[in-house]
Amino acid sequence: MSEQDNRHGLTQWHGTTIIGVRKGDRIVVAGDGQVSMGNTVMKPNARKVRRIGEGGKVVAGFAGATADAFTLFERLEKKLEQYSGQLLRAAVELTKDWRTDKYLRNLEALMIVADKENLLVLTGNGDVLEPEGGITAIGSGGNYALAAAKAIAEYEDDPEVIARKAMQVAADICVFTNGNVTLEEV
């Protein structure tokens, strides 16, 4: 995902790849580590996938502006507390706020969140999407990773292997994605 920001006279690009894969009773979320500004790699080893909520039972990954994503992580954690760790309910309430709140509606990010039962994509349009087939991806390399994962999933049962191979494909194609992968399983 890329964005041009002229508010401060700078051109900023936000790109990344995050993938979520459900296979059987396992769910993994993986993301690359590249932070770019324009055509420059600012940081190669950022952690865009992390555990949140009580006991780290929820895994979340983001694509978009970093500060916006951290705001959304904090808000989702508060919603998880408010709704006793129920991810689906917390996600719906977060996206309601994200869409209607004057401050939050300006945040530019997408999120993949997962717990033992759910794999979801959250958007600022108020969407809480559950991917068909148990595979989803976001970010500038998301479509590459998604296509690779869907092809691999026919022949591979391990969601970690699927996610890692798909991330490698995205890193090979998308200049805003690198091979420094962070992966969390729930």
PDB file of N, CA, C and O in Angstrom, residues 61-114:
ATOM      1  N   GLY A  61      -1.122  -7.798  12.732  1.00  0.00           N
ATOM      2  CA  GLY A  61      -0.134  -7.268  11.809  1.00  0.00           C
ATOM      3  C   GLY A  61      -0.736  -6.093  11.067  1.00  0.00           C
ATOM      4  O   GLY A  61      -1.938  -6.053  10.842  1.00  0.00           O
ATOM      5  N   PHE A  62       0.101  -5.119  10.693  1.00  0.00           N
ATOM      6  CA  PHE A  62      -0.420  -3.926  10.051  1.00  0.00           C
ATOM      7  C   PHE A  62       0.331  -3.598   8.776  1.00  0.00           C
ATOM      8  O   PHE A  62       1.502  -3.928   8.623  1.00  0.00           O
ATOM      9  N   ALA A  63      -0.381  -2.937   7.892  1.00  0.00           N
ATOM     10  CA  ALA A  63       0.208  -2.336   6.706  1.00  0.00           C
ATOM     11  C   ALA A  63      -0.282  -0.900   6.678  1.00  0.00           C
ATOM     12  O   ALA A  63      -1.467  -0.640   6.866  1.00  0.00           O
ATOM     13  N   GLY A  64       0.628   0.032   6.486  1.00  0.00           N
ATOM     14  CA  GLY A  64       0.251   1.432   6.439  1.00  0.00           C
ATOM     15  C   GLY A  64       1.179   2.265   7.282  1.00  0.00           C
ATOM     16  O   GLY A  64       2.289   1.851   7.608  1.00  0.00           O
ATOM     17  N   ALA A  65       0.716   3.439   7.620  1.00  0.00           N
ATOM     18  CA  ALA A  65       1.515   4.368   8.410  1.00  0.00           C
ATOM     19  C   ALA A  65       1.745   3.798   9.812  1.00  0.00           C
ATOM     20  O   ALA A  65       0.807   3.384  10.479  1.00  0.00           O
ATOM     21  N   THR A  66       2.984   3.778  10.234  1.00  0.00           N
ATOM     22  CA  THR A  66       3.365   3.144  11.496  1.00  0.00           C
ATOM     23  C   THR A  66       2.672   3.771  12.704  1.00  0.00           C
ATOM     24  O   THR A  66       2.129   3.060  13.548  1.00  0.00           O
ATOM     25  N   ALA A  67       2.682   5.088  12.782  1.00  0.00           N
ATOM     26  CA  ALA A  67       2.046   5.751  13.928  1.00  0.00           C
ATOM     27  C   ALA A  67       0.556   5.433  13.971  1.00  0.00           C
ATOM     28  O   ALA A  67      -0.011   5.209  15.039  1.00  0.00           O
ATOM     29  N   ASP A  68      -0.075   5.378  12.800  1.00  0.00           N
ATOM     30  CA  ASP A  68      -1.494   5.046  12.740  1.00  0.00           C
ATOM     31  C   ASP A  68      -1.730   3.620  13.226  1.00  0.00           C
ATOM     32  O   ASP A  68      -2.675   3.342  13.952  1.00  0.00           O
ATOM     33  N   ALA A  69      -0.855   2.719  12.817  1.00  0.00           N
ATOM     34  CA  ALA A  69      -0.993   1.326  13.222  1.00  0.00           C
ATOM     35  C   ALA A  69      -0.850   1.170  14.730  1.00  0.00           C
ATOM     36  O   ALA A  69      -1.611   0.423  15.348  1.00  0.00           O
ATOM     37  N   PHE A  70       0.100   1.869  15.337  1.00  0.00           N
ATOM     38  CA  PHE A  70       0.260   1.765  16.785  1.00  0.00           C
ATOM     39  C   PHE A  70      -0.972   2.302  17.513  1.00  0.00           C
ATOM     40  O   PHE A  70      -1.381   1.755  18.531  1.00  0.00           O
ATOM     41  N   THR A  71      -1.573   3.344  16.981  1.00  0.00           N
ATOM     42  CA  THR A  71      -2.824   3.858  17.556  1.00  0.00           C
ATOM     43  C   THR A  71      -3.899   2.777  17.496  1.00  0.00           C
ATOM     44  O   THR A  71      -4.619   2.542  18.470  1.00  0.00           O
ATOM     45  N   LEU A  72      -3.981   2.096  16.356  1.00  0.00           N
ATOM     46  CA  LEU A  72      -4.994   1.047  16.205  1.00  0.00           C
ATOM     47  C   LEU A  72      -4.701  -0.154  17.100  1.00  0.00           C
ATOM     48  O   LEU A  72      -5.622  -0.748  17.656  1.00  0.00           O
ATOM     49  N   PHE A  73      -3.423  -0.528  17.256  1.00  0.00           N
ATOM     50  CA  PHE A  73      -3.067  -1.609  18.185  1.00  0.00           C
ATOM     51  C   PHE A  73      -3.561  -1.275  19.586  1.00  0.00           C
ATOM     52  O   PHE A  73      -4.166  -2.100  20.265  1.00  0.00           O
ATOM     53  N   GLU A  74      -3.283  -0.036  20.042  1.00  0.00           N
ATOM     54  CA  GLU A  74      -3.701   0.387  21.384  1.00  0.00           C
ATOM     55  C   GLU A  74      -5.221   0.352  21.525  1.00  0.00           C
ATOM     56  O   GLU A  74      -5.747  -0.126  22.528  1.00  0.00           O
ATOM     57  N   ARG A  75      -5.927   0.847  20.523  1.00  0.00           N
ATOM     58  CA  ARG A  75      -7.389   0.858  20.573  1.00  0.00           C
ATOM     59  C   ARG A  75      -7.957  -0.560  20.580  1.00  0.00           C
ATOM     60  O   ARG A  75      -8.917  -0.850  21.288  1.00  0.00           O
ATOM     61  N   LEU A  76      -7.351  -1.446  19.779  1.00  0.00           N
ATOM     62  CA  LEU A  76      -7.829  -2.830  19.761  1.00  0.00           C
ATOM     63  C   LEU A  76      -7.578  -3.500  21.107  1.00  0.00           C
ATOM     64  O   LEU A  76      -8.437  -4.225  21.607  1.00  0.00           O
ATOM     65  N   GLU A  77      -6.428  -3.235  21.717  1.00  0.00           N
ATOM     66  CA  GLU A  77      -6.166  -3.807  23.043  1.00  0.00           C
ATOM     67  C   GLU A  77      -7.201  -3.349  24.058  1.00  0.00           C
ATOM     68  O   GLU A  77      -7.682  -4.143  24.860  1.00  0.00           O
ATOM     69  N   LYS A  78      -7.587  -2.081  24.008  1.00  0.00           N
ATOM     70  CA  LYS A  78      -8.617  -1.578  24.925  1.00  0.00           C
ATOM     71  C   LYS A  78      -9.952  -2.256  24.669  1.00  0.00           C
ATOM     72  O   LYS A  78     -10.679  -2.597  25.604  1.00  0.00           O
ATOM     73  N   LYS A  79     -10.282  -2.467  23.408  1.00  0.00           N
ATOM     74  CA  LYS A  79     -11.539  -3.140  23.071  1.00  0.00           C
ATOM     75  C   LYS A  79     -11.493  -4.601  23.525  1.00  0.00           C
ATOM     76  O   LYS A  79     -12.497  -5.137  24.003  1.00  0.00           O
ATOM     77  N   LEU A  80     -10.340  -5.247  23.404  1.00  0.00           N
ATOM     78  CA  LEU A  80     -10.212  -6.625  23.888  1.00  0.00           C
ATOM     79  C   LEU A  80     -10.435  -6.697  25.391  1.00  0.00           C
ATOM     80  O   LEU A  80     -11.098  -7.614  25.885  1.00  0.00           O
ATOM     81  N   GLU A  81      -9.900  -5.725  26.121  1.00  0.00           N
ATOM     82  CA  GLU A  81     -10.138  -5.664  27.571  1.00  0.00           C
ATOM     83  C   GLU A  81     -11.625  -5.459  27.854  1.00  0.00           C
ATOM     84  O   GLU A  81     -12.204  -6.135  28.697  1.00  0.00           O
ATOM     85  N   GLN A  82     -12.225  -4.526  27.145  1.00  0.00           N
ATOM     86  CA  GLN A  82     -13.628  -4.185  27.352  1.00  0.00           C
ATOM     87  C   GLN A  82     -14.553  -5.366  27.073  1.00  0.00           C
ATOM     88  O   GLN A  82     -15.557  -5.547  27.757  1.00  0.00           O
ATOM     89  N   TYR A  83     -14.207  -6.184  26.090  1.00  0.00           N
ATOM     90  CA  TYR A  83     -15.065  -7.299  25.685  1.00  0.00           C
ATOM     91  C   TYR A  83     -14.465  -8.660  26.054  1.00  0.00           C
ATOM     92  O   TYR A  83     -14.678  -9.646  25.369  1.00  0.00           O
ATOM     93  N   SER A  84     -13.743  -8.699  27.154  1.00  0.00           N
ATOM     94  CA  SER A  84     -13.236  -9.942  27.760  1.00  0.00           C
ATOM     95  C   SER A  84     -12.489 -10.843  26.783  1.00  0.00           C
ATOM     96  O   SER A  84     -12.670 -12.056  26.774  1.00  0.00           O
ATOM     97  N   GLY A  85     -11.673 -10.240  25.918  1.00  0.00           N
ATOM     98  CA  GLY A  85     -10.845 -11.025  25.015  1.00  0.00           C
ATOM     99  C   GLY A  85     -11.566 -11.567  23.797  1.00  0.00           C
ATOM    100  O   GLY A  85     -10.979 -12.326  23.022  1.00  0.00           O
ATOM    101  N   GLN A  86     -12.826 -11.193  23.580  1.00  0.00           N
ATOM    102  CA  GLN A  86     -13.590 -11.653  22.417  1.00  0.00           C
ATOM    103  C   GLN A  86     -13.150 -10.860  21.185  1.00  0.00           C
ATOM    104  O   GLN A  86     -13.594  -9.740  20.959  1.00  0.00           O
ATOM    105  N   LEU A  87     -12.276 -11.460  20.365  1.00  0.00           N
ATOM    106  CA  LEU A  87     -11.687 -10.743  19.246  1.00  0.00           C
ATOM    107  C   LEU A  87     -12.726 -10.244  18.250  1.00  0.00           C
ATOM    108  O   LEU A  87     -12.669  -9.090  17.829  1.00  0.00           O
ATOM    109  N   LEU A  88     -13.657 -11.079  17.860  1.00  0.00           N
ATOM    110  CA  LEU A  88     -14.630 -10.665  16.851  1.00  0.00           C
ATOM    111  C   LEU A  88     -15.427  -9.443  17.321  1.00  0.00           C
ATOM    112  O   LEU A  88     -15.574  -8.461  16.585  1.00  0.00           O
ATOM    113  N   ARG A  89     -15.892  -9.475  18.549  1.00  0.00           N
ATOM    114  CA  ARG A  89     -16.650  -8.337  19.092  1.00  0.00           C
ATOM    115  C   ARG A  89     -15.770  -7.092  19.187  1.00  0.00           C
ATOM    116  O   ARG A  89     -16.183  -5.984  18.813  1.00  0.00           O
ATOM    117  N   ALA A  90     -14.531  -7.254  19.676  1.00  0.00           N
ATOM    118  CA  ALA A  90     -13.609  -6.130  19.788  1.00  0.00           C
ATOM    119  C   ALA A  90     -13.289  -5.546  18.413  1.00  0.00           C
ATOM    120  O   ALA A  90     -13.224  -4.322  18.246  1.00  0.00           O
ATOM    121  N   ALA A  91     -13.128  -6.403  17.409  1.00  0.00           N
ATOM    122  CA  ALA A  91     -12.825  -5.944  16.053  1.00  0.00           C
ATOM    123  C   ALA A  91     -13.980  -5.150  15.459  1.00  0.00           C
ATOM    124  O   ALA A  91     -13.773  -4.101  14.844  1.00  0.00           O
ATOM    125  N   VAL A  92     -15.195  -5.633  15.657  1.00  0.00           N
ATOM    126  CA  VAL A  92     -16.371  -4.920  15.145  1.00  0.00           C
ATOM    127  C   VAL A  92     -16.480  -3.547  15.803  1.00  0.00           C
ATOM    128  O   VAL A  92     -16.700  -2.535  15.126  1.00  0.00           O
ATOM    129  N   GLU A  93     -16.292  -3.490  17.113  1.00  0.00           N
ATOM    130  CA  GLU A  93     -16.391  -2.216  17.821  1.00  0.00           C
ATOM    131  C   GLU A  93     -15.274  -1.257  17.404  1.00  0.00           C
ATOM    132  O   GLU A  93     -15.501  -0.057  17.258  1.00  0.00           O
ATOM    133  N   LEU A  94     -14.058  -1.784  17.205  1.00  0.00           N
ATOM    134  CA  LEU A  94     -12.949  -0.940  16.750  1.00  0.00           C
ATOM    135  C   LEU A  94     -13.249  -0.360  15.376  1.00  0.00           C
ATOM    136  O   LEU A  94     -13.064   0.837  15.149  1.00  0.00           O
ATOM    137  N   THR A  95     -13.722  -1.180  14.446  1.00  0.00           N
ATOM    138  CA  THR A  95     -13.972  -0.666  13.101  1.00  0.00           C
ATOM    139  C   THR A  95     -15.123   0.326  13.079  1.00  0.00           C
ATOM    140  O   THR A  95     -15.120   1.251  12.268  1.00  0.00           O
ATOM    141  N   LYS A  96     -16.096   0.159  13.968  1.00  0.00           N
ATOM    142  CA  LYS A  96     -17.166   1.176  14.084  1.00  0.00           C
ATOM    143  C   LYS A  96     -16.555   2.520  14.459  1.00  0.00           C
ATOM    144  O   LYS A  96     -16.857   3.553  13.851  1.00  0.00           O
ATOM    145  N   ASP A  97     -15.697   2.491  15.496  1.00  0.00           N
ATOM    146  CA  ASP A  97     -15.036   3.723  15.933  1.00  0.00           C
ATOM    147  C   ASP A  97     -14.149   4.286  14.832  1.00  0.00           C
ATOM    148  O   ASP A  97     -14.123   5.490  14.585  1.00  0.00           O
ATOM    149  N   TRP A  98     -13.404   3.412  14.179  1.00  0.00           N
ATOM    150  CA  TRP A  98     -12.459   3.801  13.137  1.00  0.00           C
ATOM    151  C   TRP A  98     -13.179   4.528  12.009  1.00  0.00           C
ATOM    152  O   TRP A  98     -12.685   5.496  11.452  1.00  0.00           O
ATOM    153  N   ARG A  99     -14.358   4.066  11.690  1.00  0.00           N
ATOM    154  CA  ARG A  99     -15.105   4.666  10.585  1.00  0.00           C
ATOM    155  C   ARG A  99     -15.796   5.959  10.972  1.00  0.00           C
ATOM    156  O   ARG A  99     -15.915   6.880  10.164  1.00  0.00           O
ATOM    157  N   THR A 100     -16.243   6.064  12.219  1.00  0.00           N
ATOM    158  CA  THR A 100     -17.069   7.204  12.595  1.00  0.00           C
ATOM    159  C   THR A 100     -16.349   8.288  13.397  1.00  0.00           C
ATOM    160  O   THR A 100     -16.759   9.438  13.370  1.00  0.00           O
ATOM    161  N   ASP A 101     -15.298   7.962  14.115  1.00  0.00           N
ATOM    162  CA  ASP A 101     -14.578   8.930  14.938  1.00  0.00           C
ATOM    163  C   ASP A 101     -13.780   9.891  14.052  1.00  0.00           C
ATOM    164  O   ASP A 101     -13.056   9.470  13.159  1.00  0.00           O
ATOM    165  N   LYS A 102     -13.917  11.172  14.328  1.00  0.00           N
ATOM    166  CA  LYS A 102     -13.280  12.207  13.511  1.00  0.00           C
ATOM    167  C   LYS A 102     -11.753  12.034  13.436  1.00  0.00           C
ATOM    168  O   LYS A 102     -11.156  12.205  12.377  1.00  0.00           O
ATOM    169  N   TYR A 103     -11.123  11.690  14.528  1.00  0.00           N
ATOM    170  CA  TYR A 103      -9.674  11.488  14.560  1.00  0.00           C
ATOM    171  C   TYR A 103      -9.282  10.156  13.904  1.00  0.00           C
ATOM    172  O   TYR A 103      -8.415  10.107  13.046  1.00  0.00           O
ATOM    173  N   LEU A 104      -9.949   9.090  14.313  1.00  0.00           N
ATOM    174  CA  LEU A 104      -9.578   7.761  13.824  1.00  0.00           C
ATOM    175  C   LEU A 104      -9.814   7.601  12.329  1.00  0.00           C
ATOM    176  O   LEU A 104      -9.078   6.886  11.658  1.00  0.00           O
ATOM    177  N   ARG A 105     -10.826   8.269  11.788  1.00  0.00           N
ATOM    178  CA  ARG A 105     -11.143   8.056  10.373  1.00  0.00           C
ATOM    179  C   ARG A 105     -10.017   8.521   9.466  1.00  0.00           C
ATOM    180  O   ARG A 105      -9.954   8.134   8.311  1.00  0.00           O
ATOM    181  N   ASN A 106      -9.100   9.327   9.962  1.00  0.00           N
ATOM    182  CA  ASN A 106      -7.953   9.779   9.170  1.00  0.00           C
ATOM    183  C   ASN A 106      -6.767   8.810   9.230  1.00  0.00           C
ATOM    184  O   ASN A 106      -5.770   9.030   8.553  1.00  0.00           O
ATOM    185  N   LEU A 107      -6.868   7.769  10.042  1.00  0.00           N
ATOM    186  CA  LEU A 107      -5.768   6.812  10.139  1.00  0.00           C
ATOM    187  C   LEU A 107      -5.718   5.959   8.880  1.00  0.00           C
ATOM    188  O   LEU A 107      -6.743   5.485   8.400  1.00  0.00           O
ATOM    189  N   GLU A 108      -4.503   5.774   8.372  1.00  0.00           N
ATOM    190  CA  GLU A 108      -4.336   5.032   7.132  1.00  0.00           C
ATOM    191  C   GLU A 108      -3.533   3.774   7.394  1.00  0.00           C
ATOM    192  O   GLU A 108      -2.305   3.801   7.410  1.00  0.00           O
ATOM    193  N   ALA A 109      -4.252   2.701   7.601  1.00  0.00           N
ATOM    194  CA  ALA A 109      -3.630   1.405   7.848  1.00  0.00           C
ATOM    195  C   ALA A 109      -4.677   0.328   7.609  1.00  0.00           C
ATOM    196  O   ALA A 109      -5.878   0.608   7.573  1.00  0.00           O
ATOM    197  N   LEU A 110      -4.216  -0.867   7.424  1.00  0.00           N
ATOM    198  CA  LEU A 110      -5.056  -2.063   7.402  1.00  0.00           C
ATOM    199  C   LEU A 110      -4.464  -3.002   8.429  1.00  0.00           C
ATOM    200  O   LEU A 110      -3.265  -2.952   8.707  1.00  0.00           O
ATOM    201  N   MET A 111      -5.294  -3.881   8.969  1.00  0.00           N
ATOM    202  CA  MET A 111      -4.797  -4.823   9.966  1.00  0.00           C
ATOM    203  C   MET A 111      -5.300  -6.228   9.666  1.00  0.00           C
ATOM    204  O   MET A 111      -6.428  -6.403   9.209  1.00  0.00           O
ATOM    205  N   ILE A 112      -4.441  -7.199   9.923  1.00  0.00           N
ATOM    206  CA  ILE A 112      -4.855  -8.591  10.001  1.00  0.00           C
ATOM    207  C   ILE A 112      -4.743  -8.965  11.465  1.00  0.00           C
ATOM    208  O   ILE A 112      -3.699  -8.732  12.079  1.00  0.00           O
ATOM    209  N   VAL A 113      -5.809  -9.514  12.034  1.00  0.00           N
ATOM    210  CA  VAL A 113      -5.811  -9.930  13.431  1.00  0.00           C
ATOM    211  C   VAL A 113      -6.300 -11.373  13.515  1.00  0.00           C
ATOM    212  O   VAL A 113      -7.112 -11.815  12.702  1.00  0.00           O
ATOM    213  N   ALA A 114      -5.784 -12.094  14.510  1.00  0.00           N
ATOM    214  CA  ALA A 114      -6.165 -13.500  14.643  1.00  0.00           C
ATOM    215  C   ALA A 114      -6.090 -13.935  16.094  1.00  0.00           C
ATOM    216  O   ALA A 114      -5.278 -13.449  16.872  1.00  0.00           O
TER     217      ALA A 114
END
